[in-house]
PDB file of N, CA and C in Angstrom:
ATOM      1  N   LEU A 648      16.129   1.928 -32.589  1.00  0.00           N
ATOM      2  CA  LEU A 648      16.737   0.823 -33.291  1.00  0.00           C
ATOM      3  C   LEU A 648      16.274  -0.498 -32.709  1.00  0.00           C
ATOM      4  N   PRO A 649      16.138  -1.531 -33.531  1.00  0.00           N
ATOM      5  CA  PRO A 649      15.792  -2.859 -33.014  1.00  0.00           C
ATOM      6  C   PRO A 649      16.879  -3.399 -32.097  1.00  0.00           C
ATOM      7  N   GLN A 650      16.476  -4.201 -31.123  1.00  0.00           N
ATOM      8  CA  GLN A 650      17.394  -4.817 -30.162  1.00  0.00           C
ATOM      9  C   GLN A 650      17.553  -6.299 -30.454  1.00  0.00           C
ATOM     10  N   LEU A 651      18.800  -6.779 -30.480  1.00  0.00           N
ATOM     11  CA  LEU A 651      19.072  -8.207 -30.584  1.00  0.00           C
ATOM     12  C   LEU A 651      18.957  -8.795 -29.187  1.00  0.00           C
ATOM     13  N   ARG A 652      17.987  -9.704 -28.991  1.00  0.00           N
ATOM     14  CA  ARG A 652      17.732 -10.258 -27.660  1.00  0.00           C
ATOM     15  C   ARG A 652      18.149 -11.721 -27.528  1.00  0.00           C
ATOM     16  N   GLU A 653      18.096 -12.478 -28.606  1.00  0.00           N
ATOM     17  CA  GLU A 653      18.501 -13.878 -28.530  1.00  0.00           C
ATOM     18  C   GLU A 653      19.002 -14.340 -29.892  1.00  0.00           C
ATOM     19  N   ILE A 654      19.899 -15.306 -29.853  1.00  0.00           N
ATOM     20  CA  ILE A 654      20.424 -15.896 -31.079  1.00  0.00           C
ATOM     21  C   ILE A 654      20.475 -17.399 -30.896  1.00  0.00           C
ATOM     22  N   GLY A 655      20.743 -18.103 -31.982  1.00  0.00           N
ATOM     23  CA  GLY A 655      20.887 -19.552 -31.898  1.00  0.00           C
ATOM     24  C   GLY A 655      22.275 -19.887 -31.374  1.00  0.00           C
ATOM     25  N   GLU A 656      22.924 -20.772 -32.044  1.00  0.00           N
ATOM     26  CA  GLU A 656      24.241 -21.214 -31.598  1.00  0.00           C
ATOM     27  C   GLU A 656      25.368 -20.357 -32.140  1.00  0.00           C
ATOM     28  N   PHE A 657      25.086 -19.542 -33.158  1.00  0.00           N
ATOM     29  CA  PHE A 657      26.155 -18.835 -33.846  1.00  0.00           C
ATOM     30  C   PHE A 657      25.671 -17.465 -34.293  1.00  0.00           C
ATOM     31  N   PHE A 658      26.526 -16.461 -34.143  1.00  0.00           N
ATOM     32  CA  PHE A 658      26.215 -15.110 -34.599  1.00  0.00           C
ATOM     33  C   PHE A 658      27.477 -14.508 -35.191  1.00  0.00           C
ATOM     34  N   ASP A 659      27.365 -13.953 -36.382  1.00  0.00           N
ATOM     35  CA  ASP A 659      28.549 -13.367 -37.002  1.00  0.00           C
ATOM     36  C   ASP A 659      28.236 -12.029 -37.664  1.00  0.00           C
ATOM     37  N   VAL A 660      29.220 -11.165 -37.612  1.00  0.00           N
ATOM     38  CA  VAL A 660      29.174  -9.875 -38.284  1.00  0.00           C
ATOM     39  C   VAL A 660      30.528  -9.700 -38.941  1.00  0.00           C
ATOM     40  N   TYR A 661      30.573  -9.776 -40.255  1.00  0.00           N
ATOM     41  CA  TYR A 661      31.818  -9.532 -40.978  1.00  0.00           C
ATOM     42  C   TYR A 661      31.497  -9.147 -42.417  1.00  0.00           C
ATOM     43  N   SER A 662      32.425  -8.467 -43.047  1.00  0.00           N
ATOM     44  CA  SER A 662      32.280  -8.006 -44.436  1.00  0.00           C
ATOM     45  C   SER A 662      30.987  -7.230 -44.653  1.00  0.00           C
ATOM     46  N   ASN A 663      30.617  -6.427 -43.674  1.00  0.00           N
ATOM     47  CA  ASN A 663      29.420  -5.600 -43.775  1.00  0.00           C
ATOM     48  C   ASN A 663      29.767  -4.177 -43.350  1.00  0.00           C
ATOM     49  N   PRO A 664      30.427  -3.416 -44.217  1.00  0.00           N
ATOM     50  CA  PRO A 664      30.868  -2.076 -43.844  1.00  0.00           C
ATOM     51  C   PRO A 664      29.724  -1.103 -43.586  1.00  0.00           C
ATOM     52  N   ASN A 665      28.510  -1.420 -44.030  1.00  0.00           N
ATOM     53  CA  ASN A 665      27.367  -0.542 -43.792  1.00  0.00           C
ATOM     54  C   ASN A 665      26.849  -0.624 -42.362  1.00  0.00           C
ATOM     55  N   LEU A 666      27.166  -1.718 -41.663  1.00  0.00           N
ATOM     56  CA  LEU A 666      26.709  -1.879 -40.283  1.00  0.00           C
ATOM     57  C   LEU A 666      27.634  -1.106 -39.349  1.00  0.00           C
ATOM     58  N   LYS A 667      27.093  -0.100 -38.703  1.00  0.00           N
ATOM     59  CA  LYS A 667      27.889   0.755 -37.826  1.00  0.00           C
ATOM     60  C   LYS A 667      27.537   0.576 -36.360  1.00  0.00           C
ATOM     61  N   LYS A 668      26.323   0.080 -36.067  1.00  0.00           N
ATOM     62  CA  LYS A 668      25.887  -0.044 -34.680  1.00  0.00           C
ATOM     63  C   LYS A 668      25.148  -1.359 -34.488  1.00  0.00           C
ATOM     64  N   LEU A 669      25.495  -2.077 -33.436  1.00  0.00           N
ATOM     65  CA  LEU A 669      24.831  -3.328 -33.086  1.00  0.00           C
ATOM     66  C   LEU A 669      24.279  -3.175 -31.676  1.00  0.00           C
ATOM     67  N   CYS A 670      22.975  -3.056 -31.566  1.00  0.00           N
ATOM     68  CA  CYS A 670      22.328  -2.905 -30.265  1.00  0.00           C
ATOM     69  C   CYS A 670      21.948  -4.282 -29.742  1.00  0.00           C
ATOM     70  N   ALA A 671      22.660  -4.738 -28.739  1.00  0.00           N
ATOM     71  CA  ALA A 671      22.390  -6.056 -28.172  1.00  0.00           C
ATOM     72  C   ALA A 671      22.568  -6.028 -26.664  1.00  0.00           C
ATOM     73  N   SER A 672      22.183  -4.937 -26.040  1.00  0.00           N
ATOM     74  CA  SER A 672      22.396  -4.794 -24.598  1.00  0.00           C
ATOM     75  C   SER A 672      21.542  -5.752 -23.784  1.00  0.00           C
ATOM     76  N   GLU A 673      20.548  -6.397 -24.390  1.00  0.00           N
ATOM     77  CA  GLU A 673      19.716  -7.368 -23.679  1.00  0.00           C
ATOM     78  C   GLU A 673      20.082  -8.807 -24.014  1.00  0.00           C
ATOM     79  N   LEU A 674      21.127  -9.008 -24.810  1.00  0.00           N
ATOM     80  CA  LEU A 674      21.566 -10.349 -25.192  1.00  0.00           C
ATOM     81  C   LEU A 674      22.329 -10.987 -24.043  1.00  0.00           C
ATOM     82  N   VAL A 675      21.849 -12.124 -23.549  1.00  0.00           N
ATOM     83  CA  VAL A 675      22.479 -12.829 -22.436  1.00  0.00           C
ATOM     84  C   VAL A 675      23.217 -14.069 -22.937  1.00  0.00           C
ATOM     85  N   GLU A 676      22.587 -14.827 -23.826  1.00  0.00           N
ATOM     86  CA  GLU A 676      23.171 -16.043 -24.378  1.00  0.00           C
ATOM     87  C   GLU A 676      23.729 -15.737 -25.768  1.00  0.00           C
ATOM     88  N   GLY A 677      25.051 -15.767 -25.899  1.00  0.00           N
ATOM     89  CA  GLY A 677      25.675 -15.367 -27.147  1.00  0.00           C
ATOM     90  C   GLY A 677      26.123 -16.478 -28.056  1.00  0.00           C
ATOM     91  N   GLY A 678      26.238 -17.693 -27.552  1.00  0.00           N
ATOM     92  CA  GLY A 678      26.727 -18.772 -28.394  1.00  0.00           C
ATOM     93  C   GLY A 678      28.134 -18.490 -28.908  1.00  0.00           C
ATOM     94  N   SER A 679      28.406 -18.871 -30.136  1.00  0.00           N
ATOM     95  CA  SER A 679      29.699 -18.586 -30.768  1.00  0.00           C
ATOM     96  C   SER A 679      29.591 -17.266 -31.520  1.00  0.00           C
ATOM     97  N   LEU A 680      30.431 -16.323 -31.159  1.00  0.00           N
ATOM     98  CA  LEU A 680      30.387 -14.999 -31.757  1.00  0.00           C
ATOM     99  C   LEU A 680      31.545 -14.801 -32.722  1.00  0.00           C
ATOM    100  N   CYS A 681      31.262 -14.189 -33.847  1.00  0.00           N
ATOM    101  CA  CYS A 681      32.321 -13.789 -34.768  1.00  0.00           C
ATOM    102  C   CYS A 681      32.100 -12.331 -35.118  1.00  0.00           C
ATOM    103  N   ILE A 682      32.961 -11.482 -34.621  1.00  0.00           N
ATOM    104  CA  ILE A 682      32.981 -10.086 -35.045  1.00  0.00           C
ATOM    105  C   ILE A 682      34.225  -9.954 -35.908  1.00  0.00           C
ATOM    106  N   GLY A 683      33.998  -9.713 -37.182  1.00  0.00           N
ATOM    107  CA  GLY A 683      35.083  -9.690 -38.145  1.00  0.00           C
ATOM    108  C   GLY A 683      36.096  -8.593 -37.885  1.00  0.00           C
ATOM    109  N   LYS A 684      37.325  -8.915 -38.136  1.00  0.00           N
ATOM    110  CA  LYS A 684      38.401  -7.938 -37.984  1.00  0.00           C
ATOM    111  C   LYS A 684      38.251  -6.785 -38.968  1.00  0.00           C
ATOM    112  N   ASP A 685      37.411  -6.969 -39.992  1.00  0.00           N
ATOM    113  CA  ASP A 685      37.180  -5.905 -40.960  1.00  0.00           C
ATOM    114  C   ASP A 685      36.062  -4.944 -40.551  1.00  0.00           C
ATOM    115  N   GLN A 686      35.466  -5.160 -39.383  1.00  0.00           N
ATOM    116  CA  GLN A 686      34.388  -4.301 -38.894  1.00  0.00           C
ATOM    117  C   GLN A 686      34.963  -3.173 -38.027  1.00  0.00           C
ATOM    118  N   LEU A 687      35.828  -2.382 -38.579  1.00  0.00           N
ATOM    119  CA  LEU A 687      36.549  -1.368 -37.807  1.00  0.00           C
ATOM    120  C   LEU A 687      35.657  -0.275 -37.260  1.00  0.00           C
ATOM    121  N   ASP A 688      34.555   0.044 -37.932  1.00  0.00           N
ATOM    122  CA  ASP A 688      33.676   1.128 -37.490  1.00  0.00           C
ATOM    123  C   ASP A 688      32.471   0.645 -36.705  1.00  0.00           C
ATOM    124  N   LEU A 689      32.384  -0.657 -36.450  1.00  0.00           N
ATOM    125  CA  LEU A 689      31.237  -1.202 -35.731  1.00  0.00           C
ATOM    126  C   LEU A 689      31.296  -0.832 -34.260  1.00  0.00           C
ATOM    127  N   ARG A 690      30.199  -0.308 -33.745  1.00  0.00           N
ATOM    128  CA  ARG A 690      30.024  -0.046 -32.320  1.00  0.00           C
ATOM    129  C   ARG A 690      29.004  -1.066 -31.833  1.00  0.00           C
ATOM    130  N   ALA A 691      29.376  -1.909 -30.886  1.00  0.00           N
ATOM    131  CA  ALA A 691      28.483  -2.972 -30.421  1.00  0.00           C
ATOM    132  C   ALA A 691      28.336  -2.917 -28.913  1.00  0.00           C
ATOM    133  N   ASP A 692      27.108  -3.064 -28.450  1.00  0.00           N
ATOM    134  CA  ASP A 692      26.819  -3.106 -27.016  1.00  0.00           C
ATOM    135  C   ASP A 692      26.396  -4.519 -26.656  1.00  0.00           C
ATOM    136  N   LEU A 693      27.284  -5.243 -26.003  1.00  0.00           N
ATOM    137  CA  LEU A 693      27.009  -6.595 -25.521  1.00  0.00           C
ATOM    138  C   LEU A 693      27.150  -6.619 -24.004  1.00  0.00           C
ATOM    139  N   SER A 694      26.711  -5.552 -23.356  1.00  0.00           N
ATOM    140  CA  SER A 694      27.000  -5.351 -21.941  1.00  0.00           C
ATOM    141  C   SER A 694      26.333  -6.349 -21.001  1.00  0.00           C
ATOM    142  N   GLU A 695      25.295  -7.044 -21.435  1.00  0.00           N
ATOM    143  CA  GLU A 695      24.635  -8.028 -20.571  1.00  0.00           C
ATOM    144  C   GLU A 695      25.012  -9.462 -20.913  1.00  0.00           C
ATOM    145  N   LEU A 696      25.947  -9.637 -21.821  1.00  0.00           N
ATOM    146  CA  LEU A 696      26.320 -10.978 -22.252  1.00  0.00           C
ATOM    147  C   LEU A 696      26.874 -11.794 -21.085  1.00  0.00           C
ATOM    148  N   VAL A 697      26.310 -12.978 -20.876  1.00  0.00           N
ATOM    149  CA  VAL A 697      26.746 -13.867 -19.808  1.00  0.00           C
ATOM    150  C   VAL A 697      27.486 -15.062 -20.397  1.00  0.00           C
ATOM    151  N   ASN A 698      26.905 -15.691 -21.397  1.00  0.00           N
ATOM    152  CA  ASN A 698      27.493 -16.873 -22.015  1.00  0.00           C
ATOM    153  C   ASN A 698      27.792 -16.602 -23.479  1.00  0.00           C
ATOM    154  N   GLY A 699      28.991 -16.915 -23.881  1.00  0.00           N
ATOM    155  CA  GLY A 699      29.380 -16.737 -25.264  1.00  0.00           C
ATOM    156  C   GLY A 699      30.887 -16.834 -25.387  1.00  0.00           C
ATOM    157  N   SER A 700      31.352 -17.086 -26.599  1.00  0.00           N
ATOM    158  CA  SER A 700      32.781 -17.162 -26.837  1.00  0.00           C
ATOM    159  C   SER A 700      33.057 -16.770 -28.278  1.00  0.00           C
ATOM    160  N   PHE A 701      34.295 -16.375 -28.544  1.00  0.00           N
ATOM    161  CA  PHE A 701      34.668 -16.033 -29.909  1.00  0.00           C
ATOM    162  C   PHE A 701      34.882 -17.296 -30.719  1.00  0.00           C
ATOM    163  N   LEU A 702      34.376 -17.285 -31.920  1.00  0.00           N
ATOM    164  CA  LEU A 702      34.582 -18.384 -32.849  1.00  0.00           C
ATOM    165  C   LEU A 702      36.042 -18.394 -33.281  1.00  0.00           C
ATOM    166  N   SER A 703      36.632 -19.555 -33.339  1.00  0.00           N
ATOM    167  CA  SER A 703      38.026 -19.682 -33.766  1.00  0.00           C
ATOM    168  C   SER A 703      38.098 -19.668 -35.287  1.00  0.00           C
ATOM    169  N   ALA A 704      38.247 -18.489 -35.836  1.00  0.00           N
ATOM    170  CA  ALA A 704      38.387 -18.326 -37.286  1.00  0.00           C
ATOM    171  C   ALA A 704      39.289 -17.123 -37.531  1.00  0.00           C
ATOM    172  N   ARG A 705      40.075 -17.188 -38.589  1.00  0.00           N
ATOM    173  CA  ARG A 705      41.035 -16.112 -38.864  1.00  0.00           C
ATOM    174  C   ARG A 705      40.376 -14.759 -39.089  1.00  0.00           C
ATOM    175  N   ILE A 706      39.151 -14.752 -39.604  1.00  0.00           N
ATOM    176  CA  ILE A 706      38.494 -13.487 -39.903  1.00  0.00           C
ATOM    177  C   ILE A 706      37.856 -12.844 -38.676  1.00  0.00           C
ATOM    178  N   CYS A 707      37.822 -13.565 -37.553  1.00  0.00           N
ATOM    179  CA  CYS A 707      37.150 -13.086 -36.340  1.00  0.00           C
ATOM    180  C   CYS A 707      38.167 -12.654 -35.284  1.00  0.00           C
ATOM    181  N   TYR A 708      37.767 -11.688 -34.474  1.00  0.00           N
ATOM    182  CA  TYR A 708      38.557 -11.384 -33.288  1.00  0.00           C
ATOM    183  C   TYR A 708      38.565 -12.615 -32.395  1.00  0.00           C
ATOM    184  N   GLN A 709      39.695 -12.908 -31.791  1.00  0.00           N
ATOM    185  CA  GLN A 709      39.842 -14.130 -31.009  1.00  0.00           C
ATOM    186  C   GLN A 709      39.760 -13.919 -29.506  1.00  0.00           C
ATOM    187  N   ASP A 710      39.858 -12.697 -29.055  1.00  0.00           N
ATOM    188  CA  ASP A 710      39.855 -12.456 -27.611  1.00  0.00           C
ATOM    189  C   ASP A 710      39.236 -11.105 -27.333  1.00  0.00           C
ATOM    190  N   SER A 711      39.545 -10.523 -26.213  1.00  0.00           N
ATOM    191  CA  SER A 711      38.901  -9.286 -25.789  1.00  0.00           C
ATOM    192  C   SER A 711      39.410  -8.049 -26.510  1.00  0.00           C
ATOM    193  N   ASN A 712      40.125  -8.179 -27.614  1.00  0.00           N
ATOM    194  CA  ASN A 712      40.596  -7.003 -28.328  1.00  0.00           C
ATOM    195  C   ASN A 712      39.652  -6.607 -29.462  1.00  0.00           C
ATOM    196  N   ALA A 713      38.417  -7.059 -29.417  1.00  0.00           N
ATOM    197  CA  ALA A 713      37.442  -6.652 -30.423  1.00  0.00           C
ATOM    198  C   ALA A 713      37.219  -5.150 -30.314  1.00  0.00           C
ATOM    199  N   ALA A 714      37.495  -4.466 -31.383  1.00  0.00           N
ATOM    200  CA  ALA A 714      37.425  -2.997 -31.375  1.00  0.00           C
ATOM    201  C   ALA A 714      36.008  -2.499 -31.124  1.00  0.00           C
ATOM    202  N   ASN A 715      35.888  -1.519 -30.245  1.00  0.00           N
ATOM    203  CA  ASN A 715      34.633  -0.797 -30.022  1.00  0.00           C
ATOM    204  C   ASN A 715      33.462  -1.665 -29.571  1.00  0.00           C
ATOM    205  N   VAL A 716      33.758  -2.703 -28.795  1.00  0.00           N
ATOM    206  CA  VAL A 716      32.708  -3.571 -28.281  1.00  0.00           C
ATOM    207  C   VAL A 716      32.618  -3.396 -26.779  1.00  0.00           C
ATOM    208  N   CYS A 717      31.455  -3.017 -26.310  1.00  0.00           N
ATOM    209  CA  CYS A 717      31.220  -2.851 -24.871  1.00  0.00           C
ATOM    210  C   CYS A 717      30.779  -4.195 -24.317  1.00  0.00           C
ATOM    211  N   GLY A 718      31.545  -4.717 -23.384  1.00  0.00           N
ATOM    212  CA  GLY A 718      31.224  -6.010 -22.793  1.00  0.00           C
ATOM    213  C   GLY A 718      30.758  -5.880 -21.360  1.00  0.00           C
ATOM    214  N   PRO A 719      30.549  -7.001 -20.687  1.00  0.00           N
ATOM    215  CA  PRO A 719      30.035  -7.013 -19.328  1.00  0.00           C
ATOM    216  C   PRO A 719      30.929  -6.282 -18.329  1.00  0.00           C
ATOM    217  N   ASP A 720      32.216  -6.207 -18.640  1.00  0.00           N
ATOM    218  CA  ASP A 720      33.117  -5.537 -17.718  1.00  0.00           C
ATOM    219  C   ASP A 720      33.150  -4.035 -17.955  1.00  0.00           C
ATOM    220  N   ASN A 721      32.265  -3.540 -18.841  1.00  0.00           N
ATOM    221  CA  ASN A 721      32.211  -2.135 -19.210  1.00  0.00           C
ATOM    222  C   ASN A 721      33.535  -1.641 -19.774  1.00  0.00           C
ATOM    223  N   GLY A 722      34.330  -2.561 -20.285  1.00  0.00           N
ATOM    224  CA  GLY A 722      35.588  -2.194 -20.901  1.00  0.00           C
ATOM    225  C   GLY A 722      35.474  -2.201 -22.400  1.00  0.00           C
ATOM    226  N   SER A 723      36.557  -2.441 -23.072  1.00  0.00           N
ATOM    227  CA  SER A 723      36.550  -2.402 -24.528  1.00  0.00           C
ATOM    228  C   SER A 723      36.495  -3.790 -25.145  1.00  0.00           C
ATOM    229  N   GLY A 724      36.289  -4.805 -24.333  1.00  0.00           N
ATOM    230  CA  GLY A 724      36.250  -6.159 -24.877  1.00  0.00           C
ATOM    231  C   GLY A 724      35.036  -6.927 -24.417  1.00  0.00           C
ATOM    232  N   LEU A 725      34.844  -8.086 -25.001  1.00  0.00           N
ATOM    233  CA  LEU A 725      33.669  -8.886 -24.664  1.00  0.00           C
ATOM    234  C   LEU A 725      33.762  -9.500 -23.277  1.00  0.00           C
ATOM    235  N   PHE A 726      34.937 -10.019 -22.928  1.00  0.00           N
ATOM    236  CA  PHE A 726      34.991 -10.783 -21.674  1.00  0.00           C
ATOM    237  C   PHE A 726      36.037 -10.240 -20.741  1.00  0.00           C
TER     238      PHE A 726
END
């Protein structure tokens, strides 16, 4: 699978039920991230993320309760 290595200032994944896996284990600079609350089946690896924050929007997860996201702490959240 292709790897997401860098993004601009903003990255979002929402209203895309066909997306099941997001490979981004080499992404260090995340900018503003939006993982939609409707992405219940998304598995995302953001384990190397150093800089980034959740976008403040109702459709996005706002904190470390993003479902099925592997973060730098090897837990279930981004930060």
